[in-house]
Amino acid sequence: MRMHRTSLALAGSVLLATGAACLLPTAAQAGAAATVPCSETALIAAVNAANTAGGGTITLTNGCTYTLTSAHGNDGVNGPDGLPIITTPIALSGNANTITRSATAAAFRIAQVAASGGLTLNAVTLSGGNATTAGHNHGGGVLNFGAVTLTGSAINGNTAGGLGGAIYSSGAAAAATFTSSTVRSNTANQAAGIASAGATLTMTSSVVTLNTAATQPGGIYSSGTSTMTTTSVTANTPTNCVGSPQPVTGCVG
């Protein structure tokens, strides 16, 4: 009788252990970041969910181009944004991904980062943004009041009616950091590449090229702190950095 009870107890322990083993992978999967399907609707939903959750990593479908056909963010001051305004620390983890405004869509920039937010791009290109709201037309690709970090990424082919064809960072709390990234073929009234107004700009092993502005500088405008390491700023029009309120260390012409 004792042996029978012991066997039952052992069998119960095995079943419990087996059940726990079966449940653990499911729980782990539930906490993992799912890949966002290759659609505008899915990307917008993922950004909204990340903002609601207080931030997080959004994993993009390999090689997908997410085409935005309408604006999904607007603070009522700075004009429309393709993505919902980034109010928390959000990372877009990509693999040869592009987020672009449809050529037939109304004008809007790609993203706005609030002072409380952070946008990290890994292997992602932002393109086709167009900031044209009169008096609030800075940052064709990104308007940044918080933190923007690019690694192996690009902001190419965007337009601003004011400053910062690719990105406009504003305020002492704002920072833009580029590592092994590219800012190319953007246009603006001034600083078609990067405008850093009283903000911090850090560039390492990156390239700013072929950006065209109506007013110098065409490449980088800085009235804050800028640090350039093994970074090339070339072939921008009408100048690379000449005309910037503060000298951009390492930038010639």
CSV table of C-alpha atoms in Angstrom, one decimal:
chain,number,residue,atom,x,y,z
A,1,MET,CA,0.0,0.0,0.0
A,2,ARG,CA,2.8,2.4,0.9
A,3,MET,CA,4.6,1.6,-2.3
A,4,HIS,CA,1.4,2.3,-4.3
A,5,ARG,CA,1.0,5.7,-2.6
A,6,THR,CA,4.6,6.6,-3.3
A,7,SER,CA,4.3,5.6,-6.9
A,8,LEU,CA,1.2,7.8,-7.2
A,9,ALA,CA,3.0,10.7,-5.6
A,10,LEU,CA,5.9,10.3,-7.9
A,11,ALA,CA,3.6,10.1,-11.0
A,12,GLY,CA,1.9,13.3,-9.8
A,13,SER,CA,5.2,15.1,-9.5
A,14,VAL,CA,6.2,14.1,-13.0
A,15,LEU,CA,2.9,15.3,-14.4
A,16,LEU,CA,3.3,18.7,-12.6
A,17,ALA,CA,6.9,19.1,-13.8
A,18,THR,CA,5.9,18.1,-17.4
A,19,GLY,CA,3.0,20.6,-17.3
A,20,ALA,CA,5.3,23.4,-16.1
A,21,ALA,CA,7.7,22.6,-18.8
A,22,CYS,CA,5.0,22.8,-21.4
A,23,LEU,CA,3.8,26.1,-20.1
A,24,LEU,CA,7.1,27.9,-19.8
A,25,PRO,CA,7.8,28.3,-23.5
A,26,THR,CA,4.3,29.7,-24.0
A,27,ALA,CA,4.8,32.2,-21.3
A,28,ALA,CA,8.2,33.2,-22.7
A,29,GLN,CA,6.7,33.6,-26.2
A,30,ALA,CA,4.0,35.8,-24.8
A,31,GLY,CA,6.6,38.2,-23.5
A,32,ALA,CA,8.6,38.2,-26.7
A,33,ALA,CA,8.3,40.9,-29.3
A,34,ALA,CA,6.4,39.6,-32.3
A,35,THR,CA,7.4,40.6,-35.8
A,36,VAL,CA,5.2,43.4,-37.2
A,37,PRO,CA,3.4,42.3,-40.4
A,38,CYS,CA,4.4,44.2,-43.5
A,39,SER,CA,1.5,46.8,-43.5
A,40,GLU,CA,0.9,50.4,-42.5
A,41,THR,CA,-2.0,49.3,-40.2
A,42,ALA,CA,0.2,46.8,-38.3
A,43,LEU,CA,3.0,49.3,-37.9
A,44,ILE,CA,0.8,52.1,-36.6
A,45,ALA,CA,-0.9,49.7,-34.2
A,46,ALA,CA,2.6,48.5,-32.9
A,47,VAL,CA,3.7,52.1,-32.3
A,48,ASN,CA,0.5,52.9,-30.4
A,49,ALA,CA,0.9,49.8,-28.3
A,50,ALA,CA,4.5,50.6,-27.5
A,51,ASN,CA,3.6,54.1,-26.4
A,52,THR,CA,0.8,52.8,-24.2
A,53,ALA,CA,3.1,50.2,-22.7
A,54,GLY,CA,5.7,52.9,-21.8
A,55,GLY,CA,8.1,51.9,-24.6
A,56,GLY,CA,9.6,48.8,-26.1
A,57,THR,CA,11.2,47.2,-29.2
A,58,ILE,CA,9.2,46.8,-32.4
A,59,THR,CA,10.6,44.1,-34.7
A,60,LEU,CA,10.0,44.7,-38.4
A,61,THR,CA,9.5,42.2,-41.1
A,62,ASN,CA,12.8,41.6,-42.9
A,63,GLY,CA,13.1,43.6,-46.0
A,64,CYS,CA,9.7,45.2,-45.8
A,65,THR,CA,8.9,48.7,-47.0
A,66,TYR,CA,6.2,50.2,-44.8
A,67,THR,CA,4.4,52.8,-47.0
A,68,LEU,CA,2.4,55.4,-45.1
A,69,THR,CA,-0.6,56.7,-47.0
A,70,SER,CA,-1.9,59.2,-44.4
A,71,ALA,CA,-0.8,61.0,-41.2
A,72,HIS,CA,-1.3,59.2,-37.9
A,73,GLY,CA,0.1,61.9,-35.5
A,74,ASN,CA,-0.4,65.6,-35.0
A,75,ASP,CA,0.2,67.7,-31.9
A,76,GLY,CA,-1.8,70.6,-33.3
A,77,VAL,CA,1.3,72.8,-33.5
A,78,ASN,CA,4.1,71.2,-35.6
A,79,GLY,CA,2.1,69.8,-38.4
A,80,PRO,CA,1.2,66.2,-39.3
A,81,ASP,CA,3.4,63.1,-38.8
A,82,GLY,CA,3.2,59.8,-40.6
A,83,LEU,CA,3.8,57.7,-37.4
A,84,PRO,CA,2.0,58.4,-34.1
A,85,ILE,CA,4.0,60.9,-32.0
A,86,ILE,CA,6.7,59.0,-30.2
A,87,THR,CA,6.1,59.7,-26.5
A,88,THR,CA,8.1,56.9,-24.9
A,89,PRO,CA,11.4,55.1,-25.7
A,90,ILE,CA,10.7,53.0,-28.8
A,91,ALA,CA,13.2,51.0,-30.9
A,92,LEU,CA,12.5,49.9,-34.4
A,93,SER,CA,14.6,46.8,-35.0
A,94,GLY,CA,14.9,46.2,-38.7
A,95,ASN,CA,16.7,44.3,-41.4
A,96,ALA,CA,16.9,46.3,-44.7
A,97,ASN,CA,13.6,48.1,-43.8
A,98,THR,CA,12.2,51.3,-45.2
A,99,ILE,CA,9.4,53.5,-43.7
A,100,THR,CA,8.3,55.9,-46.4
A,101,ARG,CA,5.5,58.3,-47.2
A,102,SER,CA,3.5,57.4,-50.3
A,103,ALA,CA,4.2,59.6,-53.2
A,104,THR,CA,0.5,60.3,-53.6
A,105,ALA,CA,-0.2,61.0,-49.9
A,106,ALA,CA,-0.7,64.5,-48.5
A,107,ALA,CA,2.4,66.2,-47.0
A,108,PHE,CA,3.6,64.9,-43.6
A,109,ARG,CA,7.0,64.2,-42.0
A,110,ILE,CA,7.7,60.6,-41.0
A,111,ALA,CA,8.1,60.9,-37.3
A,112,GLN,CA,7.9,63.4,-34.4
A,113,VAL,CA,9.7,62.5,-31.1
A,114,ALA,CA,8.3,64.2,-28.0
A,115,ALA,CA,10.6,65.5,-25.2
A,116,SER,CA,9.5,62.4,-23.2
A,117,GLY,CA,10.3,60.1,-26.1
A,118,GLY,CA,13.1,58.3,-27.8
A,119,LEU,CA,13.3,56.8,-31.3
A,120,THR,CA,16.0,54.2,-32.0
A,121,LEU,CA,16.5,52.9,-35.6
A,122,ASN,CA,18.5,49.8,-36.3
A,123,ALA,CA,18.9,49.0,-40.0
A,124,VAL,CA,15.9,51.2,-41.0
A,125,THR,CA,15.6,53.9,-43.6
A,126,LEU,CA,13.2,56.8,-43.3
A,127,SER,CA,12.3,58.5,-46.6
A,128,GLY,CA,9.7,60.6,-48.5
A,129,GLY,CA,8.8,62.8,-45.5
A,130,ASN,CA,7.6,66.3,-46.3
A,131,ALA,CA,7.1,69.0,-43.6
A,132,THR,CA,5.3,72.0,-45.1
A,133,THR,CA,3.0,73.4,-42.4
A,134,ALA,CA,3.6,77.2,-42.6
A,135,GLY,CA,5.7,78.4,-39.6
A,136,HIS,CA,6.1,74.8,-38.4
A,137,ASN,CA,7.9,73.2,-41.3
A,138,HIS,CA,11.1,71.9,-39.7
A,139,GLY,CA,12.2,68.3,-39.8
A,140,GLY,CA,11.2,66.6,-43.1
A,141,GLY,CA,12.1,63.2,-41.9
A,142,VAL,CA,12.1,63.6,-38.1
A,143,LEU,CA,11.2,66.4,-35.7
A,144,ASN,CA,13.0,65.7,-32.5
A,145,PHE,CA,12.5,67.1,-29.0
A,146,GLY,CA,13.8,64.0,-27.2
A,147,ALA,CA,16.4,61.4,-28.3
A,148,VAL,CA,17.0,59.9,-31.8
A,149,THR,CA,19.5,57.2,-32.3
A,150,LEU,CA,20.5,55.7,-35.6
A,151,THR,CA,22.7,52.6,-36.1
A,152,GLY,CA,23.3,51.2,-39.6
A,153,SER,CA,20.3,53.3,-40.7
A,154,ALA,CA,19.5,56.2,-43.0
A,155,ILE,CA,17.3,59.3,-43.4
A,156,ASN,CA,17.2,59.9,-47.2
A,157,GLY,CA,15.1,61.8,-49.6
A,158,ASN,CA,13.0,64.0,-47.3
A,159,THR,CA,11.9,67.6,-47.6
A,160,ALA,CA,11.4,70.5,-45.1
A,161,GLY,CA,10.1,74.0,-45.9
A,162,GLY,CA,12.2,75.2,-43.0
A,163,LEU,CA,15.2,73.7,-41.3
A,164,GLY,CA,16.4,70.1,-41.3
A,165,GLY,CA,15.4,68.2,-44.4
A,166,ALA,CA,16.4,64.9,-42.7
A,167,ILE,CA,16.1,65.8,-39.0
A,168,TYR,CA,15.5,68.9,-36.9
A,169,SER,CA,16.5,68.6,-33.2
A,170,SER,CA,15.4,71.4,-30.9
A,171,GLY,CA,16.3,72.2,-27.3
A,172,ALA,CA,19.0,71.4,-24.7
A,173,ALA,CA,17.3,68.1,-23.8
A,174,ALA,CA,17.2,67.0,-27.4
A,175,ALA,CA,20.0,64.7,-28.8
A,176,ALA,CA,20.6,63.0,-32.1
A,177,THR,CA,23.2,60.2,-32.4
A,178,PHE,CA,24.3,58.6,-35.7
A,179,THR,CA,26.5,55.6,-35.9
A,180,SER,CA,27.4,54.0,-39.3
A,181,SER,CA,24.4,55.8,-40.7
A,182,THR,CA,23.6,58.0,-43.8
A,183,VAL,CA,21.9,61.3,-44.4
A,184,ARG,CA,21.5,61.7,-48.1
A,185,SER,CA,19.6,63.6,-50.8
A,186,ASN,CA,17.3,65.6,-48.5
A,187,THR,CA,16.1,69.2,-49.3
A,188,ALA,CA,15.2,72.1,-47.1
A,189,ASN,CA,15.2,75.9,-47.0
A,190,GLN,CA,18.3,75.6,-44.7
A,191,ALA,CA,20.3,72.7,-43.4
A,192,ALA,CA,18.9,70.1,-45.8
A,193,GLY,CA,20.8,67.4,-43.9
A,194,ILE,CA,20.7,68.0,-40.2
A,195,ALA,CA,19.6,71.0,-38.1
A,196,SER,CA,20.5,70.8,-34.4
A,197,ALA,CA,19.1,73.9,-32.7
A,198,GLY,CA,20.6,74.2,-29.2
A,199,ALA,CA,20.7,70.4,-29.1
A,200,THR,CA,23.4,67.7,-29.0
A,201,LEU,CA,24.6,66.1,-32.2
A,202,THR,CA,27.0,63.1,-32.2
A,203,MET,CA,28.1,61.4,-35.4
A,204,THR,CA,30.4,58.4,-35.7
A,205,SER,CA,31.5,56.7,-38.9
A,206,SER,CA,28.6,58.3,-40.8
A,207,VAL,CA,27.9,60.2,-44.0
A,208,VAL,CA,26.1,63.4,-44.8
A,209,THR,CA,26.0,64.0,-48.5
A,210,LEU,CA,24.1,65.3,-51.5
A,211,ASN,CA,21.7,67.4,-49.5
A,212,THR,CA,20.5,70.6,-51.0
A,213,ALA,CA,19.3,73.8,-49.3
A,214,ALA,CA,18.2,77.2,-50.5
A,215,THR,CA,20.3,78.9,-47.8
A,216,GLN,CA,23.7,77.8,-46.4
A,217,PRO,CA,24.6,75.5,-44.8
A,218,GLY,CA,23.3,72.6,-47.0
A,219,GLY,CA,24.8,69.9,-44.8
A,220,ILE,CA,24.7,70.5,-41.1
A,221,TYR,CA,23.4,73.5,-39.0
A,222,SER,CA,24.3,73.5,-35.3
A,223,SER,CA,23.7,76.1,-32.6
A,224,GLY,CA,24.4,73.5,-29.9
A,225,THR,CA,27.1,70.9,-29.3
A,226,SER,CA,28.3,68.7,-32.2
A,227,THR,CA,30.9,65.9,-32.2
A,228,MET,CA,32.0,64.3,-35.4
A,229,THR,CA,34.3,61.2,-35.4
A,230,THR,CA,35.4,59.6,-38.7
A,231,THR,CA,32.4,61.2,-40.4
A,232,SER,CA,32.2,62.5,-43.9
A,233,VAL,CA,30.2,65.7,-44.7
A,234,THR,CA,30.7,66.3,-48.4
A,235,ALA,CA,29.0,67.4,-51.7
A,236,ASN,CA,26.2,69.3,-49.9
A,237,THR,CA,24.8,72.5,-51.5
A,238,PRO,CA,25.4,75.4,-51.1
A,239,THR,CA,27.9,74.4,-48.4
A,240,ASN,CA,28.6,71.5,-46.1
A,241,CYS,CA,28.7,73.4,-42.8
A,242,VAL,CA,29.7,77.0,-43.6
A,243,GLY,CA,27.0,79.3,-42.3
A,244,SER,CA,26.3,77.2,-39.2
A,245,PRO,CA,25.9,79.4,-36.1
A,246,GLN,CA,28.4,77.1,-34.3
A,247,PRO,CA,31.4,75.5,-35.9
A,248,VAL,CA,30.8,71.8,-36.7
A,249,THR,CA,34.1,70.1,-35.7
A,250,GLY,CA,35.6,68.1,-38.5
A,251,CYS,CA,33.3,69.5,-41.1
A,252,VAL,CA,35.0,71.4,-44.0
A,253,GLY,CA,33.4,73.7,-46.6
